[in-house]
Amino acid sequence: MQGIVTSIKSFLSFSKKELNGIFLLVTLIIIVLAGPWFFKKLSKSSKYNFENFKREAESFKNASQLNLVNDVKINISKVQYFKFDPNSISDSEWAQLGLSDKQINVLRNYVNKGGKFFKKEDLKRIYSIPESQYQLLEPYIHITEIKSERKSATKITFSKAAQSNLKSQFSVIEINSADSVTLLKIRGIGPSFASRIIRFRNRLGGFYKLEQLQEVYGIDSLKFSQIKDQIRVDSDLIQKINVNTATFEQFKKQPYLSYKQINALIQYRRQHGNFKTIDDLKKIMVLNEEIIRKIEPYFSF
């Protein structure tokens, strides 16, 4: 019996190293088991307040409604909207509509130099008027028909004899023969525009219709409307290219043709012989109807 007790004590007894290991294991088990409870105590669970969400959503909605005017810094409480004609409105009235001094100066300079607003969208073309501000002004823009005013004013003010004298004093510039000095006589054309017109004309070989001037950099619909009555086109002065003998370098001067289209022209000519009419160009796949219409006045056969 005593031997059994001694065996049991010997089995249950641990060395110091083993006791330390057991203590460490028990400590880890306690930490693992108590961890979730301890973490739950430290971190307070928060329930989302939907009332706060509603307030935030309403605030965002209000902010988005004001977003259109934030970028132009308009004080809504001071703006007074009313129907206006941008061709005749005064500086003080522009200010009432919320425009800054800088914006008003840009508009005033544009009008003083002969600029006109023919339709509502023309105001959007002024670089100092951002899209957001134009959207606020657009419902109030009312432009008086400029063309009809000009016609009626001429009928009322001038007799037929006076109109005849006026036309004799007013010189119309032929665009294909004019030099840069002559082009400066056109109201609305300065040295920069004159240089661009001549440079583009030389590349084309001449203009065959007035509307081509809108392809010159900087001449938009407003500028074209301002100058078109002072210009005429003599299409007989166009320098044409013989499509059957022209080299790649000669074709390259024509701005309406790409390198790919020029190469197709030359290759087709080599394979099929000379072109006889403009309709022969339609057989070249890379030349569509629009391109053929543009280049037709510049080709001879």
CSV table of C-alpha atoms in Angstrom, one decimal:
chain,number,residue,atom,x,y,z
A,1,MET,CA,0.0,0.0,0.0
A,2,GLN,CA,2.8,2.4,0.9
A,3,GLY,CA,4.5,1.5,-2.4
A,4,ILE,CA,1.3,2.5,-4.3
A,5,VAL,CA,1.1,5.8,-2.5
A,6,THR,CA,4.7,6.5,-3.3
A,7,SER,CA,4.1,5.7,-7.0
A,8,ILE,CA,1.2,8.1,-7.2
A,9,LYS,CA,3.1,10.9,-5.5
A,10,SER,CA,6.0,10.3,-7.9
A,11,PHE,CA,3.5,10.4,-10.9
A,12,LEU,CA,1.8,13.7,-9.7
A,13,SER,CA,5.0,15.5,-8.7
A,14,PHE,CA,6.4,18.0,-11.3
A,15,SER,CA,9.7,19.6,-11.7
A,16,LYS,CA,10.1,23.4,-11.4
A,17,LYS,CA,10.5,23.7,-15.2
A,18,GLU,CA,7.3,21.7,-15.7
A,19,LEU,CA,5.4,23.8,-13.2
A,20,ASN,CA,6.4,26.9,-15.0
A,21,GLY,CA,5.2,25.5,-18.3
A,22,ILE,CA,1.8,24.5,-16.8
A,23,PHE,CA,1.4,28.0,-15.3
A,24,LEU,CA,2.1,29.6,-18.6
A,25,LEU,CA,-0.4,27.3,-20.4
A,26,VAL,CA,-3.1,28.1,-17.9
A,27,THR,CA,-2.5,31.8,-18.2
A,28,LEU,CA,-2.8,31.7,-22.0
A,29,ILE,CA,-6.1,29.7,-21.8
A,30,ILE,CA,-7.5,32.3,-19.4
A,31,ILE,CA,-6.5,35.2,-21.7
A,32,VAL,CA,-8.1,33.4,-24.7
A,33,LEU,CA,-11.3,32.7,-22.9
A,34,ALA,CA,-11.6,36.1,-21.3
A,35,GLY,CA,-10.5,38.1,-24.3
A,36,PRO,CA,-13.9,38.5,-26.0
A,37,TRP,CA,-15.5,39.6,-22.8
A,38,PHE,CA,-12.7,42.1,-22.0
A,39,PHE,CA,-12.7,43.5,-25.6
A,40,LYS,CA,-16.5,44.0,-25.4
A,41,LYS,CA,-16.1,46.0,-22.3
A,42,LEU,CA,-13.4,48.2,-23.8
A,43,SER,CA,-15.2,48.9,-27.1
A,44,LYS,CA,-18.6,50.4,-26.6
A,45,SER,CA,-21.0,49.3,-29.4
A,46,SER,CA,-22.4,52.3,-31.2
A,47,LYS,CA,-25.8,52.3,-32.9
A,48,TYR,CA,-26.0,54.6,-35.9
A,49,ASN,CA,-28.3,57.6,-35.4
A,50,PHE,CA,-30.5,57.7,-38.5
A,51,GLU,CA,-31.7,61.2,-37.5
A,52,ASN,CA,-28.1,62.4,-37.9
A,53,PHE,CA,-28.0,60.6,-41.3
A,54,LYS,CA,-31.2,62.5,-42.4
A,55,ARG,CA,-29.7,65.8,-41.4
A,56,GLU,CA,-26.4,65.0,-43.2
A,57,ALA,CA,-28.3,64.1,-46.4
A,58,GLU,CA,-30.4,67.3,-46.2
A,59,SER,CA,-27.2,69.3,-45.8
A,60,PHE,CA,-25.6,67.6,-48.8
A,61,LYS,CA,-28.7,68.3,-50.9
A,62,ASN,CA,-28.6,72.0,-50.0
A,63,ALA,CA,-24.9,72.2,-50.7
A,64,SER,CA,-25.4,70.6,-54.2
A,65,GLN,CA,-28.1,73.1,-55.0
A,66,LEU,CA,-25.6,75.9,-54.2
A,67,ASN,CA,-22.8,74.2,-56.0
A,68,LEU,CA,-23.6,75.9,-59.3
A,69,VAL,CA,-22.9,79.3,-57.9
A,70,ASN,CA,-20.0,78.5,-55.5
A,71,ASP,CA,-17.4,78.5,-58.3
A,72,VAL,CA,-18.3,82.0,-59.3
A,73,LYS,CA,-18.7,83.3,-55.8
A,74,ILE,CA,-22.2,84.7,-56.2
A,75,ASN,CA,-23.9,86.1,-53.2
A,76,ILE,CA,-27.4,84.9,-53.9
A,77,SER,CA,-29.0,87.3,-51.4
A,78,LYS,CA,-27.7,90.2,-53.4
A,79,VAL,CA,-28.4,89.0,-57.0
A,80,GLN,CA,-31.4,90.3,-58.8
A,81,TYR,CA,-32.4,88.5,-61.9
A,82,PHE,CA,-34.4,90.2,-64.7
A,83,LYS,CA,-34.8,90.0,-68.4
A,84,PHE,CA,-31.9,91.6,-70.2
A,85,ASP,CA,-30.2,92.1,-73.6
A,86,PRO,CA,-26.5,91.5,-73.4
A,87,ASN,CA,-25.9,93.9,-76.3
A,88,SER,CA,-27.3,96.9,-74.4
A,89,ILE,CA,-27.1,96.2,-70.7
A,90,SER,CA,-25.2,98.6,-68.5
A,91,ASP,CA,-22.3,97.8,-66.1
A,92,SER,CA,-24.5,98.4,-63.1
A,93,GLU,CA,-27.1,96.0,-64.4
A,94,TRP,CA,-24.5,93.3,-65.0
A,95,ALA,CA,-23.4,93.8,-61.3
A,96,GLN,CA,-27.1,93.3,-60.2
A,97,LEU,CA,-27.0,90.0,-62.1
A,98,GLY,CA,-24.1,88.9,-59.9
A,99,LEU,CA,-21.1,89.5,-62.3
A,100,SER,CA,-17.8,90.6,-60.9
A,101,ASP,CA,-15.9,93.7,-62.0
A,102,LYS,CA,-13.5,91.5,-63.9
A,103,GLN,CA,-16.3,89.8,-65.8
A,104,ILE,CA,-18.0,93.1,-66.6
A,105,ASN,CA,-14.7,94.5,-68.0
A,106,VAL,CA,-14.3,91.5,-70.3
A,107,LEU,CA,-17.9,91.9,-71.6
A,108,ARG,CA,-17.5,95.7,-72.0
A,109,ASN,CA,-14.3,95.3,-74.0
A,110,TYR,CA,-16.0,92.7,-76.2
A,111,VAL,CA,-18.9,95.0,-77.0
A,112,ASN,CA,-16.7,98.1,-77.4
A,113,LYS,CA,-14.6,96.3,-80.1
A,114,GLY,CA,-17.8,95.6,-82.1
A,115,GLY,CA,-18.7,92.2,-80.6
A,116,LYS,CA,-22.4,91.3,-80.8
A,117,PHE,CA,-24.6,88.6,-79.2
A,118,PHE,CA,-26.9,87.1,-81.8
A,119,LYS,CA,-28.3,84.2,-79.7
A,120,LYS,CA,-28.3,83.2,-76.1
A,121,GLU,CA,-25.5,80.7,-76.4
A,122,ASP,CA,-23.1,83.5,-77.6
A,123,LEU,CA,-22.8,84.7,-74.0
A,124,LYS,CA,-21.5,81.3,-73.0
A,125,ARG,CA,-18.6,81.8,-75.4
A,126,ILE,CA,-17.2,84.6,-73.3
A,127,TYR,CA,-14.4,83.0,-71.4
A,128,SER,CA,-15.1,84.8,-68.1
A,129,ILE,CA,-18.6,83.4,-67.9
A,130,PRO,CA,-18.5,79.8,-66.5
A,131,GLU,CA,-21.1,77.3,-67.5
A,132,SER,CA,-22.7,77.3,-64.1
A,133,GLN,CA,-23.2,81.0,-64.1
A,134,TYR,CA,-24.6,80.9,-67.7
A,135,GLN,CA,-27.2,78.4,-66.6
A,136,LEU,CA,-28.5,80.9,-64.0
A,137,LEU,CA,-28.6,83.7,-66.5
A,138,GLU,CA,-29.9,81.8,-69.5
A,139,PRO,CA,-33.7,82.0,-68.7
A,140,TYR,CA,-33.5,85.8,-68.5
A,141,ILE,CA,-31.6,86.5,-71.7
A,142,HIS,CA,-33.7,88.3,-74.3
A,143,ILE,CA,-31.8,89.4,-77.5
A,144,THR,CA,-33.5,91.9,-79.8
A,145,GLU,CA,-33.2,90.8,-83.5
A,146,ILE,CA,-30.1,92.6,-84.7
A,147,LYS,CA,-30.5,92.0,-88.4
A,148,SER,CA,-34.1,93.3,-88.5
A,149,GLU,CA,-33.0,96.4,-86.6
A,150,ARG,CA,-30.2,97.1,-89.1
A,151,LYS,CA,-32.6,96.7,-92.1
A,152,SER,CA,-35.3,98.9,-90.6
A,153,ALA,CA,-32.8,101.6,-89.5
A,154,THR,CA,-31.5,101.7,-93.1
A,155,LYS,CA,-34.9,102.1,-94.5
A,156,ILE,CA,-35.9,104.9,-92.1
A,157,THR,CA,-32.7,106.8,-92.1
A,158,PHE,CA,-31.4,106.7,-95.7
A,159,SER,CA,-33.1,107.5,-99.0
A,160,LYS,CA,-32.2,105.5,-102.1
A,161,ALA,CA,-29.7,108.1,-103.2
A,162,ALA,CA,-28.0,108.2,-99.8
A,163,GLN,CA,-27.8,104.4,-99.8
A,164,SER,CA,-26.1,104.5,-103.2
A,165,ASN,CA,-23.6,107.0,-102.0
A,166,LEU,CA,-23.0,105.0,-98.9
A,167,LYS,CA,-22.3,101.8,-100.9
A,168,SER,CA,-19.8,103.7,-103.2
A,169,GLN,CA,-17.9,104.8,-100.1
A,170,PHE,CA,-17.9,101.4,-98.5
A,171,SER,CA,-15.3,99.1,-100.1
A,172,VAL,CA,-15.7,95.3,-100.1
A,173,ILE,CA,-12.4,93.5,-100.0
A,174,GLU,CA,-11.7,90.6,-102.4
A,175,ILE,CA,-10.2,88.0,-100.2
A,176,ASN,CA,-8.1,86.0,-102.7
A,177,SER,CA,-6.1,89.0,-104.0
A,178,ALA,CA,-5.8,91.1,-100.9
A,179,ASP,CA,-2.5,91.5,-99.1
A,180,SER,CA,-2.1,91.9,-95.3
A,181,VAL,CA,-2.3,95.7,-95.5
A,182,THR,CA,-5.6,95.5,-97.5
A,183,LEU,CA,-7.1,93.0,-95.1
A,184,LEU,CA,-6.5,95.5,-92.2
A,185,LYS,CA,-9.2,97.7,-93.8
A,186,ILE,CA,-11.8,95.1,-92.8
A,187,ARG,CA,-13.4,96.2,-89.5
A,188,GLY,CA,-12.7,93.5,-87.0
A,189,ILE,CA,-9.5,92.2,-88.6
A,190,GLY,CA,-6.2,93.1,-87.0
A,191,PRO,CA,-2.6,92.1,-87.9
A,192,SER,CA,-2.9,88.7,-86.3
A,193,PHE,CA,-6.1,87.7,-88.1
A,194,ALA,CA,-4.7,89.1,-91.4
A,195,SER,CA,-1.6,86.9,-91.1
A,196,ARG,CA,-3.7,83.8,-90.3
A,197,ILE,CA,-6.0,84.4,-93.3
A,198,ILE,CA,-3.2,84.8,-95.7
A,199,ARG,CA,-1.3,81.7,-94.4
A,200,PHE,CA,-4.5,79.5,-94.6
A,201,ARG,CA,-5.3,81.0,-98.1
A,202,ASN,CA,-1.9,80.1,-99.4
A,203,ARG,CA,-2.2,76.5,-98.2
A,204,LEU,CA,-5.6,76.2,-99.8
A,205,GLY,CA,-4.8,77.9,-103.0
A,206,GLY,CA,-7.5,80.4,-102.4
A,207,PHE,CA,-11.0,80.6,-101.0
A,208,TYR,CA,-14.0,79.5,-103.1
A,209,LYS,CA,-16.7,80.6,-100.7
A,210,LEU,CA,-16.9,83.0,-97.7
A,211,GLU,CA,-17.7,80.3,-95.2
A,212,GLN,CA,-14.2,78.9,-95.4
A,213,LEU,CA,-13.0,81.8,-93.4
A,214,GLN,CA,-14.5,80.1,-90.3
A,215,GLU,CA,-11.8,77.4,-90.7
A,216,VAL,CA,-9.2,80.1,-89.9
A,217,TYR,CA,-8.1,79.8,-86.3
A,218,GLY,CA,-10.0,82.3,-84.1
A,219,ILE,CA,-12.7,83.2,-86.6
A,220,ASP,CA,-15.9,81.9,-85.0
A,221,SER,CA,-19.5,82.5,-86.0
A,222,LEU,CA,-19.6,85.8,-84.2
A,223,LYS,CA,-16.4,87.1,-85.9
A,224,PHE,CA,-17.6,85.8,-89.3
A,225,SER,CA,-20.9,87.6,-88.9
A,226,GLN,CA,-19.0,90.8,-88.1
A,227,ILE,CA,-16.8,90.7,-91.2
A,228,LYS,CA,-18.6,88.7,-93.9
A,229,ASP,CA,-20.4,91.7,-95.4
A,230,GLN,CA,-17.0,93.4,-96.0
A,231,ILE,CA,-15.6,90.6,-98.0
A,232,ARG,CA,-16.2,89.0,-101.4
A,233,VAL,CA,-14.6,85.9,-103.1
A,234,ASP,CA,-13.4,85.6,-106.7
A,235,SER,CA,-13.1,81.9,-107.2
A,236,ASP,CA,-11.4,82.4,-110.6
A,237,LEU,CA,-8.3,83.3,-108.6
A,238,ILE,CA,-8.0,79.9,-107.0
A,239,GLN,CA,-4.7,78.1,-107.8
A,240,LYS,CA,-5.7,74.6,-108.9
A,241,ILE,CA,-3.7,71.3,-108.7
A,242,ASN,CA,-3.6,69.1,-111.8
A,243,VAL,CA,-4.7,65.8,-110.2
A,244,ASN,CA,-3.0,63.7,-113.0
A,245,THR,CA,0.5,65.3,-112.8
A,246,ALA,CA,0.7,66.6,-109.2
A,247,THR,CA,3.5,65.1,-107.0
A,248,PHE,CA,3.2,64.1,-103.4
A,249,GLU,CA,4.7,67.4,-102.3
A,250,GLN,CA,2.2,69.4,-104.3
A,251,PHE,CA,-0.7,67.4,-102.9
A,252,LYS,CA,0.6,67.8,-99.4
A,253,LYS,CA,0.0,71.6,-99.4
A,254,GLN,CA,-3.7,71.0,-99.6
A,255,PRO,CA,-5.0,71.0,-96.0
A,256,TYR,CA,-8.1,69.0,-96.8
A,257,LEU,CA,-6.1,65.9,-97.7
A,258,SER,CA,-4.3,63.5,-95.3
A,259,TYR,CA,-1.1,61.7,-96.1
A,260,LYS,CA,-3.1,58.4,-96.4
A,261,GLN,CA,-5.5,59.9,-98.9
A,262,ILE,CA,-2.7,61.5,-101.0
A,263,ASN,CA,-0.9,58.1,-101.2
A,264,ALA,CA,-4.2,56.5,-102.2
A,265,LEU,CA,-4.6,59.1,-105.0
A,266,ILE,CA,-1.1,58.5,-106.4
A,267,GLN,CA,-1.3,54.7,-106.2
A,268,TYR,CA,-4.7,54.6,-107.9
A,269,ARG,CA,-3.4,56.9,-110.6
A,270,ARG,CA,-0.4,54.6,-111.2
A,271,GLN,CA,-2.6,51.5,-111.4
A,272,HIS,CA,-5.6,52.9,-113.4
A,273,GLY,CA,-4.2,55.8,-115.4
A,274,ASN,CA,-5.4,59.4,-115.4
A,275,PHE,CA,-8.5,60.7,-113.7
A,276,LYS,CA,-11.0,62.1,-116.2
A,277,THR,CA,-13.7,63.7,-113.9
A,278,ILE,CA,-14.3,64.3,-110.3
A,279,ASP,CA,-16.5,61.2,-110.2
A,280,ASP,CA,-13.4,59.0,-110.7
A,281,LEU,CA,-12.2,60.1,-107.3
A,282,LYS,CA,-15.2,58.4,-105.8
A,283,LYS,CA,-13.7,55.1,-106.7
A,284,ILE,CA,-11.0,55.7,-104.0
A,285,MET,CA,-12.3,54.2,-100.8
A,286,VAL,CA,-10.5,56.7,-98.4
A,287,LEU,CA,-12.1,59.7,-100.1
A,288,ASN,CA,-15.7,60.2,-98.8
A,289,GLU,CA,-18.3,62.6,-100.2
A,290,GLU,CA,-17.4,65.4,-97.8
A,291,ILE,CA,-13.7,65.4,-98.7
A,292,ILE,CA,-14.4,65.2,-102.5
A,293,ARG,CA,-16.8,68.2,-102.1
A,294,LYS,CA,-14.1,70.2,-100.4
A,295,ILE,CA,-11.2,69.4,-102.8
A,296,GLU,CA,-13.3,69.6,-106.1
A,297,PRO,CA,-12.7,73.4,-106.5
A,298,TYR,CA,-8.9,72.9,-106.2
A,299,PHE,CA,-8.5,70.0,-108.7
A,300,SER,CA,-8.1,70.2,-112.5
A,301,PHE,CA,-8.0,67.2,-114.9
